[in-house]
Each structure stands twice: as C-alpha cells, then as structure tokens.
Coordinates of C-alpha atoms in Angstrom, one line a residue:
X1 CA 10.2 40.5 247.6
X2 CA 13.6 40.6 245.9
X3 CA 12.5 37.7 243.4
X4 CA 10.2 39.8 241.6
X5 CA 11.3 43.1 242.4
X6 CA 12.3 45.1 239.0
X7 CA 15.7 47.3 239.0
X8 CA 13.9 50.9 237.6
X9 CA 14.3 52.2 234.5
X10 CA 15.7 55.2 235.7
X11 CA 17.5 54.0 238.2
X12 CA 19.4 52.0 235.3
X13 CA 19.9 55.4 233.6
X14 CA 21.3 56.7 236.4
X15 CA 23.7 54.5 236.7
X16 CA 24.7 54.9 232.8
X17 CA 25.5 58.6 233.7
X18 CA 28.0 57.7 236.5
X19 CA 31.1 59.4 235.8
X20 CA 33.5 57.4 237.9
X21 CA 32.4 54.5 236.0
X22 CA 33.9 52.5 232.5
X23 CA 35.0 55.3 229.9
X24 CA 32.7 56.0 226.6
X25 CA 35.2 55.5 224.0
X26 CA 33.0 53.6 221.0
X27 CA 31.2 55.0 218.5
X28 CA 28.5 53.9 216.1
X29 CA 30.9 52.7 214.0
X30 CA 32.9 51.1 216.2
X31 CA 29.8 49.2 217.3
X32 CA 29.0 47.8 213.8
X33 CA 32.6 46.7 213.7
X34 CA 32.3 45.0 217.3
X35 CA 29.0 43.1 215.7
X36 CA 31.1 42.5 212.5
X37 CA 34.0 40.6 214.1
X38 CA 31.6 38.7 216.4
X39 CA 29.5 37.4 213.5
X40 CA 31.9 36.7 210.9
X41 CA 33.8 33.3 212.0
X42 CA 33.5 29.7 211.9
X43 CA 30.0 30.2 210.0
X44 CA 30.8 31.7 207.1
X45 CA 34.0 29.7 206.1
X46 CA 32.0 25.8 207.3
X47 CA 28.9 26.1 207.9
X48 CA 27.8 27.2 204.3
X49 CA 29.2 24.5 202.8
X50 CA 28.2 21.8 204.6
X51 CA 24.4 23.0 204.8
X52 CA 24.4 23.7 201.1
X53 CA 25.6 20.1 200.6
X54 CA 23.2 18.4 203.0
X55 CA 19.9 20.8 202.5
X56 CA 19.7 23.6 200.5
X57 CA 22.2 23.3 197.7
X58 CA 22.4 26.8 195.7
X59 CA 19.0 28.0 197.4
X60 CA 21.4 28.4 200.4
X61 CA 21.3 32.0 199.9
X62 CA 17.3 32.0 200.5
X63 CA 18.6 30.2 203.7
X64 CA 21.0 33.1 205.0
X65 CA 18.2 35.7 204.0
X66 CA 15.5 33.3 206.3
X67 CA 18.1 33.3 209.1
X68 CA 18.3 37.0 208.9
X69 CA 15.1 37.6 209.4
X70 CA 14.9 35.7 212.5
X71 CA 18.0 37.6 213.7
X72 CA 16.2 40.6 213.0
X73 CA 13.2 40.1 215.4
X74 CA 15.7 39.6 217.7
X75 CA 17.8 42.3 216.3
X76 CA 14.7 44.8 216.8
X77 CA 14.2 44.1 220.4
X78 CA 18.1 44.1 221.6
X79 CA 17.8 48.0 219.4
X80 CA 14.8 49.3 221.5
X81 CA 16.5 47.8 225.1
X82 CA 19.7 49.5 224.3
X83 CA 18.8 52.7 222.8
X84 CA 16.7 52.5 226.3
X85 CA 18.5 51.7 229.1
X86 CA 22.3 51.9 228.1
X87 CA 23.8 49.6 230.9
X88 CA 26.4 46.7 230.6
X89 CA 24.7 43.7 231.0
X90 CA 22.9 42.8 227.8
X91 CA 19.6 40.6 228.3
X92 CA 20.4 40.5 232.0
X93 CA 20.1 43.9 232.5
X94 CA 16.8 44.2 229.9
X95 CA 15.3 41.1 231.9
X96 CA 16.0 42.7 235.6
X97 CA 14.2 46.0 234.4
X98 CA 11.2 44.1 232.7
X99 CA 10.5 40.7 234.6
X100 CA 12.6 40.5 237.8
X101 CA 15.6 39.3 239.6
X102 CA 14.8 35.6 239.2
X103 CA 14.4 35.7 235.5
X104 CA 17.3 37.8 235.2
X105 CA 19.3 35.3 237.4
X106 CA 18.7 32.8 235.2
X107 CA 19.2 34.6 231.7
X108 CA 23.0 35.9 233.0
X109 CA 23.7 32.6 234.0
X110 CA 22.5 31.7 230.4
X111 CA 24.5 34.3 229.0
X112 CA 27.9 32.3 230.5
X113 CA 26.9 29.3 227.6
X114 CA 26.9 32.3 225.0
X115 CA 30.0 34.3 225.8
X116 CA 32.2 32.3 228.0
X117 CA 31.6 28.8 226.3
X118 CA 31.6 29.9 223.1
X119 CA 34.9 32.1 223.7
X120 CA 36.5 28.7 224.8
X121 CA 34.5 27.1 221.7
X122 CA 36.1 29.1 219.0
X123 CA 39.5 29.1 220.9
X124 CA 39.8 25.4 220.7
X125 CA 39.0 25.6 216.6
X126 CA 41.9 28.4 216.7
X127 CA 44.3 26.0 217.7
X128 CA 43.6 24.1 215.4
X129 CA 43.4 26.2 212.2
X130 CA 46.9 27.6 213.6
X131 CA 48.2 24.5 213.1
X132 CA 47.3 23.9 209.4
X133 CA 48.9 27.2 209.1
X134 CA 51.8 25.7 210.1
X135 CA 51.4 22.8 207.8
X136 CA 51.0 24.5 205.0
X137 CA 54.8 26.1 204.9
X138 CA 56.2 22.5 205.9
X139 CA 55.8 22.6 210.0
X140 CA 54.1 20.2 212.0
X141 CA 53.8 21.4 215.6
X142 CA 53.5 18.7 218.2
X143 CA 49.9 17.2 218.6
X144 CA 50.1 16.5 222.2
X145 CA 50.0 19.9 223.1
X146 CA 47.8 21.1 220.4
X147 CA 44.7 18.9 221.7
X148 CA 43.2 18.4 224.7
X149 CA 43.6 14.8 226.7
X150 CA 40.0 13.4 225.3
X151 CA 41.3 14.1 221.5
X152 CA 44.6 12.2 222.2
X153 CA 46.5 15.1 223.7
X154 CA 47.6 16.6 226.8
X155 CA 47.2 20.2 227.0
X156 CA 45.5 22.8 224.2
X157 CA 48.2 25.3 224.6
X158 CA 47.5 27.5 221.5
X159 CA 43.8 28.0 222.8
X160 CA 45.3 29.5 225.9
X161 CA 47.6 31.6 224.0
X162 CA 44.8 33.1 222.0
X163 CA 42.4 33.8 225.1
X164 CA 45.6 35.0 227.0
X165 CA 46.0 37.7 224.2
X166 CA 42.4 38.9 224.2
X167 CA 42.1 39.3 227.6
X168 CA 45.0 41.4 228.4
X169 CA 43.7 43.8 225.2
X170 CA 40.2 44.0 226.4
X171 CA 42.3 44.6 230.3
X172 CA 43.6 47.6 228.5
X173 CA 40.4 49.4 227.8
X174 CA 37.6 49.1 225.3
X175 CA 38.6 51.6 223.0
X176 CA 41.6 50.2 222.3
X177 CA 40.1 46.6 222.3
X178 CA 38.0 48.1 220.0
X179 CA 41.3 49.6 217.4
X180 CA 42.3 46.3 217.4
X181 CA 38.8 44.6 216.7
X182 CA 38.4 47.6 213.6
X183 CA 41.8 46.7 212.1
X184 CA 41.0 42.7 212.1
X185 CA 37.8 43.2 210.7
X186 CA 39.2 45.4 208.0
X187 CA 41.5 42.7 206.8
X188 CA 39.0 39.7 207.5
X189 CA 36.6 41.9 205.4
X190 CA 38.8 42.1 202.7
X191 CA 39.7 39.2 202.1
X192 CA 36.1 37.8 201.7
X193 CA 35.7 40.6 199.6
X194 CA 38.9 38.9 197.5
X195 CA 37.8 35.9 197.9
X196 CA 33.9 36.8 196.6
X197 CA 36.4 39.5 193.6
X198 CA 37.9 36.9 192.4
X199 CA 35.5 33.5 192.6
X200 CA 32.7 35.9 190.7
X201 CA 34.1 35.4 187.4
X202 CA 34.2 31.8 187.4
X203 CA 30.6 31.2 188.6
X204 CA 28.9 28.4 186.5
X205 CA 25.2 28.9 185.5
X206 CA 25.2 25.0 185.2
X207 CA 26.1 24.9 189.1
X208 CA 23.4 27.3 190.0
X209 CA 20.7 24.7 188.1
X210 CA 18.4 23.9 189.3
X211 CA 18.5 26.5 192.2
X212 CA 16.1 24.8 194.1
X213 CA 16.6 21.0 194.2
X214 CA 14.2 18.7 194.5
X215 CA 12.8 17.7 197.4
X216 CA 14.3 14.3 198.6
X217 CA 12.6 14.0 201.9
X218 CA 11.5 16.3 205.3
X219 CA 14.8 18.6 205.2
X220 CA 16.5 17.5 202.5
X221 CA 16.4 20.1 199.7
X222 CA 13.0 21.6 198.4
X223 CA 11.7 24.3 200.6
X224 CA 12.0 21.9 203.5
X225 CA 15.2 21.7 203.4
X226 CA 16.1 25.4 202.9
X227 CA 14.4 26.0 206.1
X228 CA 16.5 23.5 207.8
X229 CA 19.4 25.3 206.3
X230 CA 18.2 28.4 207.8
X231 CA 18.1 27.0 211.4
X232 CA 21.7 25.6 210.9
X233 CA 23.3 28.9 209.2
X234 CA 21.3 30.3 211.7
X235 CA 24.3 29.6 213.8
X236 CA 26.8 31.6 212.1
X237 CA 24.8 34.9 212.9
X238 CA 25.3 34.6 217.0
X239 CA 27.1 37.6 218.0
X240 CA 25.3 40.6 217.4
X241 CA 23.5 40.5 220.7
X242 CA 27.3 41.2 222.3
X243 CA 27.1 44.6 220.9
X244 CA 24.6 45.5 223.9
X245 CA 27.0 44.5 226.5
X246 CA 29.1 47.8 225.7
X247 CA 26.5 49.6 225.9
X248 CA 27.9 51.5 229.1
X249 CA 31.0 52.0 227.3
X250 CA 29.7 54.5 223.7
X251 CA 29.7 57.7 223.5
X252 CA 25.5 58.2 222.2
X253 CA 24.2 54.7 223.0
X254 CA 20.5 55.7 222.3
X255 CA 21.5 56.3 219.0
X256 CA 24.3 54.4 218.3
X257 CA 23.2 51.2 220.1
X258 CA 20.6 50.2 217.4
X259 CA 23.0 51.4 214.7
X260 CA 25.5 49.1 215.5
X261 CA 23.3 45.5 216.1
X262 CA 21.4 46.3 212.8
X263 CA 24.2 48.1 210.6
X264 CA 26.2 44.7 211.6
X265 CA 23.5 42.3 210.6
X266 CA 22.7 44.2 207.1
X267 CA 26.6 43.8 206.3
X268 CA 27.2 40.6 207.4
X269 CA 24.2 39.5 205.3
X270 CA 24.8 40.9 202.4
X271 CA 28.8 39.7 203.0
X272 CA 27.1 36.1 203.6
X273 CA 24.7 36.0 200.5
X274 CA 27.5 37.2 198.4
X275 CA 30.0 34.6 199.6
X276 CA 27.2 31.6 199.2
X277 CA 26.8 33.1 195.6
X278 CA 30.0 32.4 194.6
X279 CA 30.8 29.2 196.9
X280 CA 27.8 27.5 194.8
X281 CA 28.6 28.8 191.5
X282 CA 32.2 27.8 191.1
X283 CA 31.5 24.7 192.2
X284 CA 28.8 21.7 192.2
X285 CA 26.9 21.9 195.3
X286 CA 27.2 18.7 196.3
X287 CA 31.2 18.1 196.1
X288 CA 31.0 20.7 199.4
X289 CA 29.6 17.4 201.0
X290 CA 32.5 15.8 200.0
X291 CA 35.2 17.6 200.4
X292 CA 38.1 15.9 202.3
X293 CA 40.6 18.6 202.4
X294 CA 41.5 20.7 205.4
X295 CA 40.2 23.7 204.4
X296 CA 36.5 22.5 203.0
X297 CA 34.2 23.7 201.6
X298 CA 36.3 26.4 201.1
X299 CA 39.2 25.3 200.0
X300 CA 37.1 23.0 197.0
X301 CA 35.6 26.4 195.6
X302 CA 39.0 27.7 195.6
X303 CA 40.4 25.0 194.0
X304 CA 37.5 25.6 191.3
X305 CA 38.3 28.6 190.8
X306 CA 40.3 28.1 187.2
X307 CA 39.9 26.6 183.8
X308 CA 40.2 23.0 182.9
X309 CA 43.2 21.7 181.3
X310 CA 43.9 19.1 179.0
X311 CA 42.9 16.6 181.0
X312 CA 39.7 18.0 181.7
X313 CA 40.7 18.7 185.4
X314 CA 40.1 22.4 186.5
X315 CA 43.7 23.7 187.3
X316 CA 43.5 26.4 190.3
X317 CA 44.5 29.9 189.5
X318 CA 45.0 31.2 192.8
X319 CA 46.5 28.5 194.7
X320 CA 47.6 30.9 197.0
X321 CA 44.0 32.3 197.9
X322 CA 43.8 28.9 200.5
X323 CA 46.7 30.2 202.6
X324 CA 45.1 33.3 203.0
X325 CA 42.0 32.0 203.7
X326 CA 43.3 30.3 207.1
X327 CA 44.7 33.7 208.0
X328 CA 41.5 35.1 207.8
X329 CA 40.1 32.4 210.2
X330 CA 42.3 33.1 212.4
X331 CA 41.8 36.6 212.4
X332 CA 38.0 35.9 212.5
X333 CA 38.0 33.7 215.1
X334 CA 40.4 36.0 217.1
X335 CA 37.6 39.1 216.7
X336 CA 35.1 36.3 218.0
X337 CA 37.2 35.7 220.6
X338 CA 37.8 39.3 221.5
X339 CA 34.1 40.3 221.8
X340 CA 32.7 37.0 223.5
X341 CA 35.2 37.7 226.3
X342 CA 34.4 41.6 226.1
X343 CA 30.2 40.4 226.6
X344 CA 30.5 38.2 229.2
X345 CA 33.1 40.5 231.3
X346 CA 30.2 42.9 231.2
X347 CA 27.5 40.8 232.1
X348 CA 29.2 39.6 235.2
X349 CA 30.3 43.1 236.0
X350 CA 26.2 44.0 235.8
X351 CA 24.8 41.2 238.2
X352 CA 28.0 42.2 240.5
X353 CA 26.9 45.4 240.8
X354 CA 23.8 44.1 241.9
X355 CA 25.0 42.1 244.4
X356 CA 24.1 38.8 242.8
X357 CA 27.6 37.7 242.6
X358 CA 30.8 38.6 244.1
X359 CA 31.9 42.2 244.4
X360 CA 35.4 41.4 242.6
X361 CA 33.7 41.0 239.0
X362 CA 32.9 45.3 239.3
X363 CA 35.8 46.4 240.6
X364 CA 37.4 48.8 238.2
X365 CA 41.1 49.2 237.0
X366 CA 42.0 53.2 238.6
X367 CA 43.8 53.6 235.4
X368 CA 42.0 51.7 232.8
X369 CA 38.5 51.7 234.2
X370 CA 37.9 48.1 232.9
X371 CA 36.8 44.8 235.1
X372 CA 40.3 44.0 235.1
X373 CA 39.6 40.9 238.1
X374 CA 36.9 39.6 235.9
X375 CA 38.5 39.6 233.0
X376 CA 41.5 37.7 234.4
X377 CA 39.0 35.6 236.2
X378 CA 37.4 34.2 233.0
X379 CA 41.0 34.4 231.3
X380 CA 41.8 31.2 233.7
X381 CA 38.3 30.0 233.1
X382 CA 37.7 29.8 229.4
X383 CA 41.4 29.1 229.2
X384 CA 41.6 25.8 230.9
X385 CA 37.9 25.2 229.7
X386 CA 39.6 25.3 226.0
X387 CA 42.6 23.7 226.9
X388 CA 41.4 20.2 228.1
X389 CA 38.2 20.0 226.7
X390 CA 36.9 20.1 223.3
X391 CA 35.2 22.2 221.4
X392 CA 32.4 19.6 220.1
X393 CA 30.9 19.0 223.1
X394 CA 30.4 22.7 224.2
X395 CA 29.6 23.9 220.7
X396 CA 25.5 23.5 220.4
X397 CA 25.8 24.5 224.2
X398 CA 26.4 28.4 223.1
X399 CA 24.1 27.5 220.4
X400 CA 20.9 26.9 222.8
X401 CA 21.6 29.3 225.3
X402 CA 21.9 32.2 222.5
X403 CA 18.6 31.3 221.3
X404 CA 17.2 31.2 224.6
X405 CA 18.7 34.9 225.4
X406 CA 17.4 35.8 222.7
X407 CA 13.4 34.4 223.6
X408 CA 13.6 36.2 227.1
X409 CA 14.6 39.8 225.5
X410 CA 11.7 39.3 222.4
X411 CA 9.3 38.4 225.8
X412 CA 11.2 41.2 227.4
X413 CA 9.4 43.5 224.7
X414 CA 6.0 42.6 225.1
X415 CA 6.0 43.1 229.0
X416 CA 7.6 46.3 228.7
X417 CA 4.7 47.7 226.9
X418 CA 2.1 46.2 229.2
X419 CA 3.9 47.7 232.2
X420 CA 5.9 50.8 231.2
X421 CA 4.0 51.6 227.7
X422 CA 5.6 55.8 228.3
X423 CA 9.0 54.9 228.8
X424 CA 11.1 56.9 226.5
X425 CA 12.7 56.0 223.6
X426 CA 14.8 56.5 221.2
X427 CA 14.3 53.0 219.1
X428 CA 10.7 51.8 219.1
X429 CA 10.7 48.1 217.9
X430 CA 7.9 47.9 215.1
X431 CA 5.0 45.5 215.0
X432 CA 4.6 45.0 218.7
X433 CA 3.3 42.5 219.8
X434 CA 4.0 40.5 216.3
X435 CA 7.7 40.8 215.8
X436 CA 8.9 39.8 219.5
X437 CA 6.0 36.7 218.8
X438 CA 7.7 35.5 215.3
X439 CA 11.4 36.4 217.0
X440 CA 9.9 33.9 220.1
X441 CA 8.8 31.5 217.6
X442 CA 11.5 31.3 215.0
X443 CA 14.0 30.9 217.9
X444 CA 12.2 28.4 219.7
X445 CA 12.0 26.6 217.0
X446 CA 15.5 26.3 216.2
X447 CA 16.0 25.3 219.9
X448 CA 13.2 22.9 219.2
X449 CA 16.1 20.9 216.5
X450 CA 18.9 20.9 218.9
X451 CA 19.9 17.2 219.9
X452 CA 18.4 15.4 223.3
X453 CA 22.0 15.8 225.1
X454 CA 22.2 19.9 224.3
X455 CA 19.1 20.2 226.1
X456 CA 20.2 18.0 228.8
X457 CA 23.3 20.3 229.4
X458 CA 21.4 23.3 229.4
X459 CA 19.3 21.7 232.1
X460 CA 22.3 20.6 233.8
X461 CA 24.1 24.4 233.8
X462 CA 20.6 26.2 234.9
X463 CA 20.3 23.8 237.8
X464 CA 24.1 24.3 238.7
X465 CA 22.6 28.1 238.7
X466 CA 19.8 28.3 240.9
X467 CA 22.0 26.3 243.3
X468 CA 24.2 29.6 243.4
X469 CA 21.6 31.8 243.6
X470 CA 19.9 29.9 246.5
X471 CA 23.1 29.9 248.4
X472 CA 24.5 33.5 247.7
X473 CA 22.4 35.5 244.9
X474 CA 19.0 35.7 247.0
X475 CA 20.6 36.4 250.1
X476 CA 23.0 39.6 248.9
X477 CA 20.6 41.0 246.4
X478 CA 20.8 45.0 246.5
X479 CA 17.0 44.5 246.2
X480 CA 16.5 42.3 249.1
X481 CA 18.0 44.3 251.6
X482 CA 14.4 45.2 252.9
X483 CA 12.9 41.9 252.6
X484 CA 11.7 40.7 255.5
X485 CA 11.8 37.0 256.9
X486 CA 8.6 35.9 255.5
X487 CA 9.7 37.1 252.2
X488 CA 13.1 35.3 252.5
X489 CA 10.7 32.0 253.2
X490 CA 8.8 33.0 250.4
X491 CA 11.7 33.1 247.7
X492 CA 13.0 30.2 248.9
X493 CA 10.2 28.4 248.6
X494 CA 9.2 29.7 244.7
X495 CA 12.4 28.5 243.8
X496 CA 12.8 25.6 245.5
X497 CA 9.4 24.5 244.0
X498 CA 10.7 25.7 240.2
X499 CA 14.1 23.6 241.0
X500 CA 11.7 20.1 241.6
X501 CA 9.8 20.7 238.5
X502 CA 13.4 21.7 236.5
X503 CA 14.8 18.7 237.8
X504 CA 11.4 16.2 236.7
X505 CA 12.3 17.9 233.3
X506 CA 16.2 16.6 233.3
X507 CA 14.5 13.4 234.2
X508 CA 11.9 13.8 231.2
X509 CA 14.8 14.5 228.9
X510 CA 17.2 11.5 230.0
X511 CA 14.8 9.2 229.4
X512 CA 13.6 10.7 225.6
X513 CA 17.5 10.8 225.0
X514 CA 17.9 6.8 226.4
X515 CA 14.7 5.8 224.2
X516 CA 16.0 7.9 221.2
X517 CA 19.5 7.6 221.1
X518 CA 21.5 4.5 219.3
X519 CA 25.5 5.3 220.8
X520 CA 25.5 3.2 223.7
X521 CA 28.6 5.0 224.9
X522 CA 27.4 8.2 224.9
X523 CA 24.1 7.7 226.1
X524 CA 25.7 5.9 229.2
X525 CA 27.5 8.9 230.1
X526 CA 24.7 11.0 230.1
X527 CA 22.5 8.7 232.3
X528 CA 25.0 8.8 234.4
X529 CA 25.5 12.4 234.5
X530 CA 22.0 13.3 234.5
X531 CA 21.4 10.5 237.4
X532 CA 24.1 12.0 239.8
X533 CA 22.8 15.6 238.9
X534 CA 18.8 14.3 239.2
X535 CA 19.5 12.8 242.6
X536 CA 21.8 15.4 244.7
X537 CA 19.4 18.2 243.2
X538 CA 16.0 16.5 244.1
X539 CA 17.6 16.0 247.9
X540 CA 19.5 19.9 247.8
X541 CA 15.9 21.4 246.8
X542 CA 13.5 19.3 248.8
X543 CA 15.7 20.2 251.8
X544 CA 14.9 23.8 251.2
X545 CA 11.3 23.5 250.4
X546 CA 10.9 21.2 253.8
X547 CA 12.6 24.6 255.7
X548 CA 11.1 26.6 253.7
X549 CA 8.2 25.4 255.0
X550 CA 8.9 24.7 258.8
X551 CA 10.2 28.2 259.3
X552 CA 6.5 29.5 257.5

C-alpha cells in the first residue's frame, strides 16, 4: 500500500546520478554561503535586541550558544540524510525513504510554511526597510502601495519587486543564483564585521554588569529567562535546513552536504555571539527595549557608539554606520529571499517527481535545467501572498512548521537505524539515539511556546493538505500504481480516520485559544475560521470514511 510504502535508498541514489537532470554546479563552499545568506536576516539585526531587553539582557550570548545547540541536533541529522541520499527534496525526501509516503505528504506540505511563507514573510519586511532607505536621503515613497490593504494600503508592490528578482535569478540556474548569493553574503558579512570592528572599542564593562540579571520572574532574566531567549533567537537560526534542498544540484554532496549546514551554523554563531557582544556593551541592555527609532536595537548601539560631550549626551561617531546598516538588511533579507524560494522550488520539484503533485513542478528548462514552471508558479504565489497580506500574521507560521521539519528528520534518524542500520555513509550523526531525542525535544519545546492561533493555523494548512492528497496525491502516487482496490479502501480509510482526530484537535485548540485569549477581535476571527474549517472537514472526511467503508 502506497501510504506506507518507502521510496529505496538506492533507488534515490539513482536518481541523484541522472544525467539529464539539474546541473552540479555548487561546491562546499558555495553551500556554506547558501546557509550563510539564509540565516543571517531579520534575526540578527531585531531579534537580539528585543530578547536581550525582555529576557536575557547581556547573558544573551549564552542564549545564541543554547539555540545553537539545538540547531545542531538538528544540524547533525539533516548532515547524515544528505551526505546519504543526495536528492532535492530536503526532509520530504529523508521522510519518504525512512517512514513513508503519508508522512512525507505531510512534511512537504509543511515545508510550503518554511520556504514559501517565509519567502513572502521576509519580502513584506523588504518593503519596508526599502522604504526607510528612502527616508533616510529625504524620499518618502507613497504608503498605499508600500502596504498591503489590512495595514492601510492597497498593494505591497516593493515585495513583488523583490520576489520577482529572485525568481528570475534562481530561473537562470543555481550556479549563478548561487554567484549572486556569494557576493551578497560577502558584503552583508562585512559589514557586520564593521559593524562588530568598530562598536568593539566602545564596549562598557559597566553595561556587561551584572551579566546575568536577576531573576524577576519565570522567563524574565536569570537562567529562566536566558532559556526563553534561546527559544526566541532560536528563530533567527532557520535556514540552514535549505542547504539540503540543493543537494541534487553540488558537485560531491556526500562530502560537501554536511560541510555546508555545519560550516554555516559555526560562522553564523560565532558572527551572532560576536554581534550580541558588542550590541550589549555599547549600550545598556535595557534601552534596546526602548528604543523608538526605525532602525532599533540597532540603530541605539550605533548611536552609542561615541563619547559623551559636554552635556553628558554620548555624540555618535559614525552616524553614517545606520545607513549602511539598512543596506545590509536589505541585502540580507534579499539572500533570505533567494534561498527560501530556491528550497521550496526543490521540494515541489521532488514530490512532483513522485507523482504526488502535478507533473509541471519537474519539468526542466532544456537550457537552464532549472524548474523554471515552478519557480514562476510560486513567483505569483509568494508574490501576491506578500503583496496583500502581512507579514505578522504569517511570521510564527514559518516559525512552527521549521521546527516541526525539523522533529520528523531527528525521528527520521532513529528509524533509519532500526530499519536500514548498513546503509552507507559518509556522515554518521553521533550519539544515536540521544542527539535526534534532545534535537526532538528542544524543538518541541520551542513549538510548545508558540501562541494558541500559530497552532491553529498549522492545523488549518495540514488539513487543507490531506484534502489534496486525498483528492490527487494518493491516487497518482508512482508508488501506488500496483495497489490494488482493497488497498485504495485501505488508505482512504487510514487517512480519513487521522483527518477526524486532526480535526477534534483544531476543535481542542479553538476552544484553549477562546478560554485563554483576552482580544475579542481576534479571537472572533479565529472561531470563525476554525468553525467553517471544523465543519466542512468533519463532513469532507466522514464522507470518505462512510465509502471507505461501504466499498470494504
């Protein structure tokens, strides 16, 4: 039965060695660049701040070094998958070759929250940065097309500028997706590097005591609170994982596949350390809570980067420095961009391949041998998702279904070495069973903090999922084209049954989020959301369970 059945792992290597397939252009290094200019983003230049503010104060580098540890579990497992079976596909393909089409079904439709939604995440904060670029030499672009209609707008159009521009690189080719990727991440690098140069001469010992604060309460400062700092900067570490989607596309994947997710979680964490160092020393930790300029919390260490005058008020020394520092958002976000569309175009390409989805997402460009259709395909789609609507309510989205990739590859692990303990290769995660455990745990845990309504949505997209796969996936499967009637009846009823019991869940979770939550506005919408949803599914899936069942 197709549901269970597992793609083989030399089957998958087979299909690595295809020579009319994508071109192997990237090498090791290119690979740690890819992870690089994935990672580096939003996070470093907001997230530090605020969670040094709110939780961990200068002890916010023992926070980036906790998150990076649960990264690496992660990390370890991703390494031994890819050095393993060097397909596109990511933790769709790992999950098809350890537990099955179903679970893989259901972690590439997962994947869409990480790439896609978080492309469309990071294009809408883009637009946004561009325009305090603007600002900052005197311009003030119109607001009504630099927001979507919920934030007073009409239309995002900078968002769709910036995923218009990404896609037709990555349309090009990989390798020269990748050129482009190296050179922004050469010049983002750098000027963190400046920006770390520079600040390091003006840390304060007074700003770095105590190091520790004392604890105020569960999560605020103390130890408590550094490890709630560590599941928020947590956050600015997703990315790595889209280094495995390329897998297909370098030149010694076995070896340079672990290379490049590690070597780009080492540099981004010593990058990340270095940059809290000097965000907390120039500056009291707690004026990063209250930062009202545009550009905070970086912008405040900038701006305390000088000596006091006569006054007493520190004058800046490099004004300049804050102009700079939006390019390199931009340019960081535009590398995000770039390799969030470059993951999910791969993923989709995999589970077309497989006949799960439509045969469009795996056709090839004759000259370019790139998923040109798919790429164009989630051009219009992440574009219009980032045009009209904003990035808030899609942001802890990417978040939860990273961290939930992330569980099924560390699970991934453990069955591999129950059920194919000889399979070859040439990374061997350490510590196994423990590592993929603590990479299970740390991530669930962090899931485990998400708000009542991320859950919900997850729910809500996973549902939306099965009801795809029920109509096409199970039916076209490359693996169910021996199944016989009964086992049709049979899948159909498994996941019929699994949609009920997903669906008492959504109904579990409206009602914790109704009891819990105090915005009446927003809790209204997601009754109502998670009613229509609730209702339509529990008819949809009880319909197929009842035929399911006659047809037995």
């Amino acid at each position: 039965m197709a549901l269970f059945s597992k793609k083989s792992i030399e089957g998958l290597l087979a299909e690595s060695a295809d020579t009319q397939g994508m071109k192997k252009t990237l090498s090791a290094g290119a690979l740690v660049a890819l992870g690089i200019g994935a990672i580096i983003g939003a996070g470093l230049f907001s997230i530090t701040g605020m969670a040094a503010a709110n939780y961990a104060g200068p002890a916010i580098m023992i926070s980036f070094v906790v998150a990076a540890i649960g990264c690496t579990f992660a990390g370890l497992c991703y390494a031994e998958f890819s050095s393993m079976i060097p397909v596109a596909g990511s933790a769709y393909t790992y999950s098809y070759a350890t537990m099955g089409e179903f679970i893989a079904w259901i972690i590439g439709w997962d994947l869409v929250l990480e790439y896609a939604v978080g492309a469309a995440t990071v294009a809408s904060s883009w637009s946004g940065y561009l325009s305090k670029f603007f600002e900052s030499f005197g311009v003030s672009l119109p607001e009504s097309l630099m927001k979507t209609p919920f934030d007073g707008g009409i239309i995002n159009l900078p968002a769709i500028f910036i995923v218009t521009i990404m896609s037709l690189v990555l349309m090009r080719g990989t390798g020269e997706s990748a050129k482009l990727n190296n050179i922004i991440v050469v010049l983002k690098v750098a000027i963190v590097l400046i920006f770390i140069a520079i600040g390091i001469k003006y840390v304060r010992p007074e700003n770095l005591h105590p190091f520790i604060p004392k604890n105020e309460g569960p999560g605020k400062f103390g130890w408590s609170g550094i490890l709630r700092a560590a599941g928020v900067v947590f956050f600015a570490y997703v990315g790595f994982d889209a280094v495995s989607t390329a897998a297909q596309e370098t030149k010694n994947p076995k070896k340079a596949m672990p290379i490049g997710i590690l070597g780009s979680l080492v540099a981004c964490t010593i990058l990340y350390i270095l940059f809290a160092y000097v965000m907390t020393g120039v500056a009291p930790y707690k004026l990063f809570g209250e930062a009202g300029n545009e550009l905070a919390p970086v912008a405040t260490a900038i701006n305390h980067m000088g000596t006091p005058g006569a006054d007493g008020v520190i004058v800046p020394a490099y004004p300049w420095l804050n102009r700079v520092i939006i390019i390199a958002i931009l340019l960081g976000y535009s590398s995000v961009i770039l390799v969030m569309l470059l993951g999910q175009s791969r993923v989709f390409y995999s589970m077309s391949k497989d006949g799960l989805l439509p045969s469009v997402f795996s056709k090839l460009h004759p000259k370019f041998k790139t998923p040109t259709r798919s790429n164009f395909f989630f051009l219009l789609f992440v574009s219009l998702f980032a045009a009209f609507i904003p990035g808030r309510i899609v942001g802890e989205m990417t978040s939860i279904g990273t961290l939930f990739a992330f569980i099924l590859v560390c699970a991934g692990i453990i069955v591999l070495r129950k059920t194919n303990p000889n399979a070859p290769k040439a990374f061997q995660t350490p510590m196994v069973p423990l590592v993929p455990i603590l990479g299970i745990v740390v991530c669930f845990a962090m899931m485990a903090l998400l708000p009542l309504d991320t859950w919900i949505r997850l729910v809500i997209w996973m549902m939306i999922g099965f009801d795809v796969y029920l109509v096409r996936g199970i039916r076209k499967s490359h693996l169910a084209v021996n199944d016989t009637a009964a086992d049709r009846k049979k899948a159909l009823r498994i996941t019929s049954i699994v949609g009920l019991f997903v669906s008492l869940g959504l109904l579990g979770l409206a009602i914790a989020h109704h009891v819990t939550n105090d915005d009446a506005d927003g809790d209204k919408g997601i009754m109502i959301l998670s009613g229509v949803v609730l209702v339509f599914h529990l008819i949809f899936y009880s319909i197929n369970l009842l035929k399911a069942n006659k047809e037995a």
